[in-house]
Coordinates of C-alpha atoms in Angstrom, one line a residue:
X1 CA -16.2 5.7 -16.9
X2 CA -16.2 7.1 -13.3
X3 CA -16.1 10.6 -12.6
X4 CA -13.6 10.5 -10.1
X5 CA -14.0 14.7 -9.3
X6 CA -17.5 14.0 -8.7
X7 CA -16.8 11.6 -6.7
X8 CA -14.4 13.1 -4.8
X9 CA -16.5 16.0 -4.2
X10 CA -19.1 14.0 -2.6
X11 CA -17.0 12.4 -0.2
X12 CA -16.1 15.8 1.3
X13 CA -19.0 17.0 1.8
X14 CA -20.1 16.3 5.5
X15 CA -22.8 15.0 6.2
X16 CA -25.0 18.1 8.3
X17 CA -27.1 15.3 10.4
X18 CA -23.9 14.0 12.4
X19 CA -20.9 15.6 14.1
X20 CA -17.9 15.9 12.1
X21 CA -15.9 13.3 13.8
X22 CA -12.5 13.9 11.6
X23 CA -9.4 14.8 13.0
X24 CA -8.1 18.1 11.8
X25 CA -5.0 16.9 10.7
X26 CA -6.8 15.0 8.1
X27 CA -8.6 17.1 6.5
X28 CA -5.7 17.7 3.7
X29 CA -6.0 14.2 3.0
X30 CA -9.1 12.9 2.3
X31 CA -9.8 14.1 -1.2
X32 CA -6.8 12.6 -2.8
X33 CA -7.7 9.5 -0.7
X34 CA -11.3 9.0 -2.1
X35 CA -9.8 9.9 -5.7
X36 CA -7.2 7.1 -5.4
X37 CA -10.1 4.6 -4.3
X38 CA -12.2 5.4 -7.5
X39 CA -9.9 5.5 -9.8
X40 CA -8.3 1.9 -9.2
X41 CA -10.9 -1.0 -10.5
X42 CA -11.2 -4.0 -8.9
X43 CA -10.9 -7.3 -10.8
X44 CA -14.9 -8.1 -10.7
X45 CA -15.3 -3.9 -12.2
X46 CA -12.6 -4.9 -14.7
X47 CA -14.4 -8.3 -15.8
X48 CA -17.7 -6.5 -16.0
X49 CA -16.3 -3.5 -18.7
X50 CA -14.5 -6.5 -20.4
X51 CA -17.6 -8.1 -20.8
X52 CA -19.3 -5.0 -22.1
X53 CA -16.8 -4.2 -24.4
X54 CA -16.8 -7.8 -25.9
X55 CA -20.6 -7.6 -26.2
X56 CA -20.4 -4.8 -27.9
X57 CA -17.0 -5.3 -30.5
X58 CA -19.5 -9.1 -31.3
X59 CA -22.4 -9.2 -34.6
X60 CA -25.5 -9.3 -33.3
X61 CA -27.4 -12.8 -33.6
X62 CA -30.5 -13.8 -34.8
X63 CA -33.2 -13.9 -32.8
X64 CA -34.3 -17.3 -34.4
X65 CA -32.8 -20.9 -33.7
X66 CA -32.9 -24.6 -35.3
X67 CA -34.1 -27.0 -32.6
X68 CA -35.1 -30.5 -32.6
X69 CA -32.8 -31.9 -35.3
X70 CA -34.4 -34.9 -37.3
X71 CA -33.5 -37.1 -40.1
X72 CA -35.9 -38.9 -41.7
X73 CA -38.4 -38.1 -38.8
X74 CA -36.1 -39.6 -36.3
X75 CA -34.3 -38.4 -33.6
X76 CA -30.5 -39.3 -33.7
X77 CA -31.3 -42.9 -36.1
X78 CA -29.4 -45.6 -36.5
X79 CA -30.2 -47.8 -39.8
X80 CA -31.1 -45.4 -42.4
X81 CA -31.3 -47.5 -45.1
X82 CA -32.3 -44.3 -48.1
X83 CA -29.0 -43.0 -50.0
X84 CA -30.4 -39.2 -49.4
X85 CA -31.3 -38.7 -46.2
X86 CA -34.1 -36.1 -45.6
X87 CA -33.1 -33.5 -42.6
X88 CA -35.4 -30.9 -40.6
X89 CA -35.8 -28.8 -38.1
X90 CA -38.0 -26.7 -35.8
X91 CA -37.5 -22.9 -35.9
X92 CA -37.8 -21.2 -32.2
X93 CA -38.2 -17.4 -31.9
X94 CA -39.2 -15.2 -28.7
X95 CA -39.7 -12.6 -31.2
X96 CA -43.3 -12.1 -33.4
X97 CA -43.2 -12.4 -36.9
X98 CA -39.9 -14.4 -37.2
X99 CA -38.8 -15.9 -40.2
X100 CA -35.8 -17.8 -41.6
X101 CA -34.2 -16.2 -45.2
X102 CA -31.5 -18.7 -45.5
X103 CA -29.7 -21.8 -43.9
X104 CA -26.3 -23.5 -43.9
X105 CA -26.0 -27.6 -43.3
X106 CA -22.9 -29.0 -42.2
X107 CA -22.3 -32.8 -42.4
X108 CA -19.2 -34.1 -41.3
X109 CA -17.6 -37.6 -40.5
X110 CA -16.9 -36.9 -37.0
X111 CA -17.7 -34.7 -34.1
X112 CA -14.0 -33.4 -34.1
X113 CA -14.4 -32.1 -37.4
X114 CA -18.2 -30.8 -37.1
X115 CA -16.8 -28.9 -33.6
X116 CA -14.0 -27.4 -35.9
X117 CA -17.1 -26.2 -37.9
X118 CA -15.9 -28.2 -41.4
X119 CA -18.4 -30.5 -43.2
X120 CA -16.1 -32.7 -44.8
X121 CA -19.1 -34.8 -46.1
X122 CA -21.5 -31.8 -46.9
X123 CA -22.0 -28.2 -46.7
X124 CA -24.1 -26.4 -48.4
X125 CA -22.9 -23.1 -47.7
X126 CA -25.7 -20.5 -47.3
X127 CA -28.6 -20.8 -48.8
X128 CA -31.7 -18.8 -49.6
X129 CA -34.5 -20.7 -48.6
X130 CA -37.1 -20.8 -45.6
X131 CA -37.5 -24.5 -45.8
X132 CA -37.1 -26.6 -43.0
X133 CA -38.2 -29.9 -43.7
X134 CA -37.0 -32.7 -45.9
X135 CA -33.7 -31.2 -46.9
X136 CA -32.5 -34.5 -49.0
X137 CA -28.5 -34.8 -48.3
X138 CA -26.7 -33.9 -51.5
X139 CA -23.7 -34.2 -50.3
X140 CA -20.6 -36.9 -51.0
X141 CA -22.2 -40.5 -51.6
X142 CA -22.7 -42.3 -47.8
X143 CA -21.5 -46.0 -47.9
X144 CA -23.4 -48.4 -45.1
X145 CA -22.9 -48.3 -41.6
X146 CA -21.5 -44.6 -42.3
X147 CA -22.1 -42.5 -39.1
X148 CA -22.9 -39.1 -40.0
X149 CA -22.6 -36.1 -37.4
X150 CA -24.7 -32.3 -38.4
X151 CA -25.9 -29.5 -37.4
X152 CA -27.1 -26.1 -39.0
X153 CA -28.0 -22.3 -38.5
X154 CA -30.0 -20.2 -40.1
X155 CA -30.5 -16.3 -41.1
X156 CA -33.5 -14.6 -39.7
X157 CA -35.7 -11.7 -41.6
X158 CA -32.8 -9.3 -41.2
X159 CA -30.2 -10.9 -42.7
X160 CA -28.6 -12.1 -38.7
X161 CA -27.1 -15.7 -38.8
X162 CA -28.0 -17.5 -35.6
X163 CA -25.5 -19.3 -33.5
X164 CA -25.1 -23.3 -35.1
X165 CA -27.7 -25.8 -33.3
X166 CA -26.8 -28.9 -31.3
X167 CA -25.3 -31.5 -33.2
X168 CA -26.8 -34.5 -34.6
X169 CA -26.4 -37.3 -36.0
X170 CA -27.7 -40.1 -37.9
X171 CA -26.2 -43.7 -38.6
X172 CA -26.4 -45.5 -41.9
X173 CA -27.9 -49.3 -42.2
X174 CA -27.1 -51.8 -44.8
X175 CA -27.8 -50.2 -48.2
X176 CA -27.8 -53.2 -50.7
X177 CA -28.2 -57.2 -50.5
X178 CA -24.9 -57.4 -50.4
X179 CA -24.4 -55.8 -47.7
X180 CA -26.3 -58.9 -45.6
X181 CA -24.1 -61.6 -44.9
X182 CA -26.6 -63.2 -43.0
X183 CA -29.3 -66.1 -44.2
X184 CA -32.2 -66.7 -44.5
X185 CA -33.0 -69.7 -41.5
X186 CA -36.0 -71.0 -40.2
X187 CA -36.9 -73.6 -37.5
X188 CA -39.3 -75.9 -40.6
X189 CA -41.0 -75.4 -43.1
X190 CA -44.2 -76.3 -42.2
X191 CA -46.3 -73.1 -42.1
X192 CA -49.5 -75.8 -39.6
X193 CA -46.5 -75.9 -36.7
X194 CA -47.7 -74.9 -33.6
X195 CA -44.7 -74.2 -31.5
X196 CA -42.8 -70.8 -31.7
X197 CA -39.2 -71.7 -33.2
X198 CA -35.9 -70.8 -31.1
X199 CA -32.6 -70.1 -33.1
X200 CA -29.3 -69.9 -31.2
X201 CA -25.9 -69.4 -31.3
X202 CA -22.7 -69.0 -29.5
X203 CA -19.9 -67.3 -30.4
X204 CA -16.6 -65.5 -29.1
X205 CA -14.8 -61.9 -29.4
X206 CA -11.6 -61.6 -29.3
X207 CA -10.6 -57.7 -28.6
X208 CA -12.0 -54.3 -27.1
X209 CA -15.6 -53.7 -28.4
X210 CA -15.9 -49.9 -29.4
X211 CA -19.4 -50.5 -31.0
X212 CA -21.8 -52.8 -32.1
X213 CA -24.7 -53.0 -33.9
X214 CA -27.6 -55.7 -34.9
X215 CA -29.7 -55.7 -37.9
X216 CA -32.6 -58.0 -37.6
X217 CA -35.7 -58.8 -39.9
X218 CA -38.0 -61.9 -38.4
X219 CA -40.8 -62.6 -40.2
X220 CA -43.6 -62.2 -39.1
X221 CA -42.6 -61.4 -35.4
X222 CA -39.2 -61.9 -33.3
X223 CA -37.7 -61.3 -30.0
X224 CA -34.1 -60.8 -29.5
X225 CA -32.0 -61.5 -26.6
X226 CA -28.0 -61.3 -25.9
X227 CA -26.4 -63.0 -23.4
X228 CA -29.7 -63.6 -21.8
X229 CA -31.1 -60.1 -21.9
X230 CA -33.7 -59.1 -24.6
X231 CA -33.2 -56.3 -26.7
X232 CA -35.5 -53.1 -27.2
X233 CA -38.3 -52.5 -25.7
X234 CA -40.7 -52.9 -28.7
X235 CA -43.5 -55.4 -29.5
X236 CA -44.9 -56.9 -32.7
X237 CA -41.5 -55.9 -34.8
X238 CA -41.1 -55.6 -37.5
X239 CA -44.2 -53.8 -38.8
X240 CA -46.7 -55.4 -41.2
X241 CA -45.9 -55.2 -45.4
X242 CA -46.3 -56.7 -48.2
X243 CA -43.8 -59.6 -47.4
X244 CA -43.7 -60.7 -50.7
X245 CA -42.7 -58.0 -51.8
X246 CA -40.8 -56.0 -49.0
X247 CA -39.9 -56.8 -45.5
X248 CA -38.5 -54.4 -42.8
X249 CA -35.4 -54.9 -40.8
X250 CA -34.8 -53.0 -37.2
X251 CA -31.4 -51.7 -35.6
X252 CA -30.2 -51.9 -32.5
X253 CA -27.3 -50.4 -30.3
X254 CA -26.0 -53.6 -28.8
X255 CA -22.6 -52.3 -27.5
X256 CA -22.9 -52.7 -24.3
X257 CA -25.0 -56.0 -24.7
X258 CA -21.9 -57.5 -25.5
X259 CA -18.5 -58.7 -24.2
X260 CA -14.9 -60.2 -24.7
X261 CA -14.8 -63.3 -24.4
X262 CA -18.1 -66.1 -24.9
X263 CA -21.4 -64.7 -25.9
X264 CA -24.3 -66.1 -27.4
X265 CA -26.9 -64.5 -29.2
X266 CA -30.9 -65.5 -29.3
X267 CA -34.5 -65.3 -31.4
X268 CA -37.7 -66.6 -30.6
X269 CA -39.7 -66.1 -33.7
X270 CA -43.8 -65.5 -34.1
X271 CA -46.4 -66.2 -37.0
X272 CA -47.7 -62.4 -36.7
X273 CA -49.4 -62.0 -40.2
X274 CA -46.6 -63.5 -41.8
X275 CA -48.2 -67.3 -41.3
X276 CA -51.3 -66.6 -40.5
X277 CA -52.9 -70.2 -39.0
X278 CA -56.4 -69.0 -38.2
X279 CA -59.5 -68.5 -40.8
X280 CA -60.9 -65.3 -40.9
X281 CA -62.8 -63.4 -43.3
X282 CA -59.7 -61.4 -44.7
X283 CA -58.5 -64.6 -45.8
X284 CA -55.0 -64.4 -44.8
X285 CA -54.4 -68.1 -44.1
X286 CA -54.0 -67.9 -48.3
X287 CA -52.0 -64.9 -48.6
X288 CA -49.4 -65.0 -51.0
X289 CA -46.3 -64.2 -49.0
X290 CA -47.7 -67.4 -46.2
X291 CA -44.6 -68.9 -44.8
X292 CA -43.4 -70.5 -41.8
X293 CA -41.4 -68.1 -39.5
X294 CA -37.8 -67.3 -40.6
X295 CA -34.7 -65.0 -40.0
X296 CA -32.4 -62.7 -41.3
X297 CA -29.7 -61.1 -38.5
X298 CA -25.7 -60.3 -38.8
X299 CA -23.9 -58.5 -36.0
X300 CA -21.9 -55.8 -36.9
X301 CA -18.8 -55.5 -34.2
X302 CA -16.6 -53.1 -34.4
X303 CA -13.1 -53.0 -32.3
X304 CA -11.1 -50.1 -31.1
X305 CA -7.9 -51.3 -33.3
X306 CA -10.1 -50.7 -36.5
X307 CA -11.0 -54.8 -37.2
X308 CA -14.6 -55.1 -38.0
X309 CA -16.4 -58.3 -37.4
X310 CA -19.8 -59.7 -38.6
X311 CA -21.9 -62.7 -37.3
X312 CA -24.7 -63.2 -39.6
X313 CA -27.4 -66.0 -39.4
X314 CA -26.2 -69.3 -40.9
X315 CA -26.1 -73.1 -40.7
X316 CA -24.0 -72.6 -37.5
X317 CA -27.2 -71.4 -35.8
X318 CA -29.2 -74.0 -33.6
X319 CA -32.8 -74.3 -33.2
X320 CA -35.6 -75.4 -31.4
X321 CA -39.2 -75.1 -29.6
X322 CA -39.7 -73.6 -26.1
X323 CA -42.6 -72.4 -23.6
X324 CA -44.7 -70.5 -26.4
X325 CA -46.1 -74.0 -28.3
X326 CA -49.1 -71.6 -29.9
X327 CA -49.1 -68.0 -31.1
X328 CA -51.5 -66.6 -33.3
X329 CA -52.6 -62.8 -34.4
X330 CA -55.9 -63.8 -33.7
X331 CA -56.6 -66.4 -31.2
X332 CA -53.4 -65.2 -28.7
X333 CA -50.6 -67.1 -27.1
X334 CA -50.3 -70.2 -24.8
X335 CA -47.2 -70.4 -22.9
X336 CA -46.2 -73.4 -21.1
X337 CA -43.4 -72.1 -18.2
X338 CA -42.0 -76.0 -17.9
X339 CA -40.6 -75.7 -21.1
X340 CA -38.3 -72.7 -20.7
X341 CA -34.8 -73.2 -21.7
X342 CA -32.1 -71.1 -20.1
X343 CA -29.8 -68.6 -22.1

């Protein structure tokens, strides 16, 4: 509040270090003058006490916030292929001696829904606990392909809830065989050829893409490439297992990769440690899993009316040799340009 009498009271006092320069007929005036200026706030003055009171009428907030979201390690995944998905997160304080007491997950189906704050596929509600790592989703069951959109907040050492973090999200892969339409192709069978086998195929969308996805597994090393462009920028996928008895697939974002109309998808496959043609004292050439390079791939497309369509590997698929006619873990690669093919 302004005292507008103090005020007032100053403004008639003159100053004794410069003539009084008033006109006498004024002199009546100027205290009800000043009073009236005080006493009328200006929009910014009656912003800045709305502010204040609005500051004051909110709960205070915890000094401690959930950053860097993860599931299962990851940042924002797609392909989560584990029914309970593990969630953390990073505590950040400015304040010594922080602590979290309790935290509240919220899960939800879409962003709509986690903006309105409702966790139609989990929420745990608050609980007491300081852990932050490997929270296992125990929420309602998640089919494949299920995109899943979180967040959480947390209560500090005094009981304050913090604000809710940044959303997240993970994306689930294909859960269960039958979830693959795809086959298993290969170029031969013969686990002594040289050249680096190419699989093709062309195919056609009809309708508005909203989203697509690729799950690929090519054993023991692939490249993928749509409508001419390869996909990812990683090397020697996927990574080395036991490949008799497990073998890992990767997934990619391919939405914009794609378009209406005629496209054709792509692989050039490599004997990584898969087929391993070169003797070495590890004796991999005799492993039990040794097979000539193969494939497993479906595109998952997904159109704005709702229609889902899949394009999985099958005998529609072509195949062939191109420039790489050796590739070996150990003894490198020989490419041979004059044999490139394009698309």
């Amino acid at each position: 509040m302004i005292d507008t009498r103090k005020a007032a009271s100053m403004t008639n006092h003159p100053n004794p270090m410069k003539p009084n320069t008033t006109p006498a007929h004024n002199h009546a005036s100027p205290h009800v003058t000043h009073v009236t200026q005080f006493t009328q706030l200006t929009p910014s003055r009656f912003f800045l006490c709305l502010c204040m009171v609005l500051a004051l009428s909110l709960p205070a907030l915890a000094s401690l916030s959930p950053e860097r979201l993860r599931c299962e390690y990851l940042d924002n995944p797609l392909g989560i292929d584990t029914p309970q998905p593990r969630l953390s997160w990073v505590l950040e304080s400015k304040q010594r001696a922080e602590k979290q007491t309790a935290y509240q997950i919220l899960v939800a189906s879409s962003e709509a829904l986690l903006k309105s704050d409702s966790g139609d596929l989990w929420d745990t509600g608050k609980v007491a606990s300081d852990q932050t790592l490997h929270v296992a989703h125990a929420g309602k069951a998640l089919p494949s392909c299920q995109r899943c959109y979180w967040k959480v907040r947390v209560w500090d050492k005094d009981g304050k809830a913090s604000a809710y973090s940044r959303p997240a999200y993970w994306e689930m892969g294909p859960l269960s065989a039958q979830d693959w339409q795809g086959q298993w192709i290969a170029h031969t069978t013969d686990t002594d050829s040289l050249p680096a086998p190419m699989l093709r195929r062309a195919f056609t969308l009809e309708g508005k893409i909203k989203q697509a996805r690729a799950y690929i597994c090519g054993l023991g090393y692939y490249e993928l490439h749509l409508n001419g462009k390869k996909i990812g920028d990683h090397l020697l996928d996927p990574g080395y297992t036991r490949y008799d008895r497990r073998a890992l697939y990767v997934t990619y974002d391919v939405t914009d990769a794609l378009r209406h109309g005629k496209n054709a998808v792509g692989v050039i496959l490599g004997n990584g440690w898969y087929n391993v043609q070169t003797r070495a004292v590890w004796n991999f050439h005799k492993a039990p899993w040794r097979a000539a390079p193969k494939l497993l791939m479906q595109l998952r497309v997904e159109y704005a009316d709702g229609r889902i369509e899949t394009i999985g590997t099958d005998s529609r698929w072509t195949t062939s040799t191109g420039p790489i006619t050796f590739d070996s873990i150990y003894g490198g690669e020989t490419y041979d340009a004059r044999a490139e093919k394009p698309g």
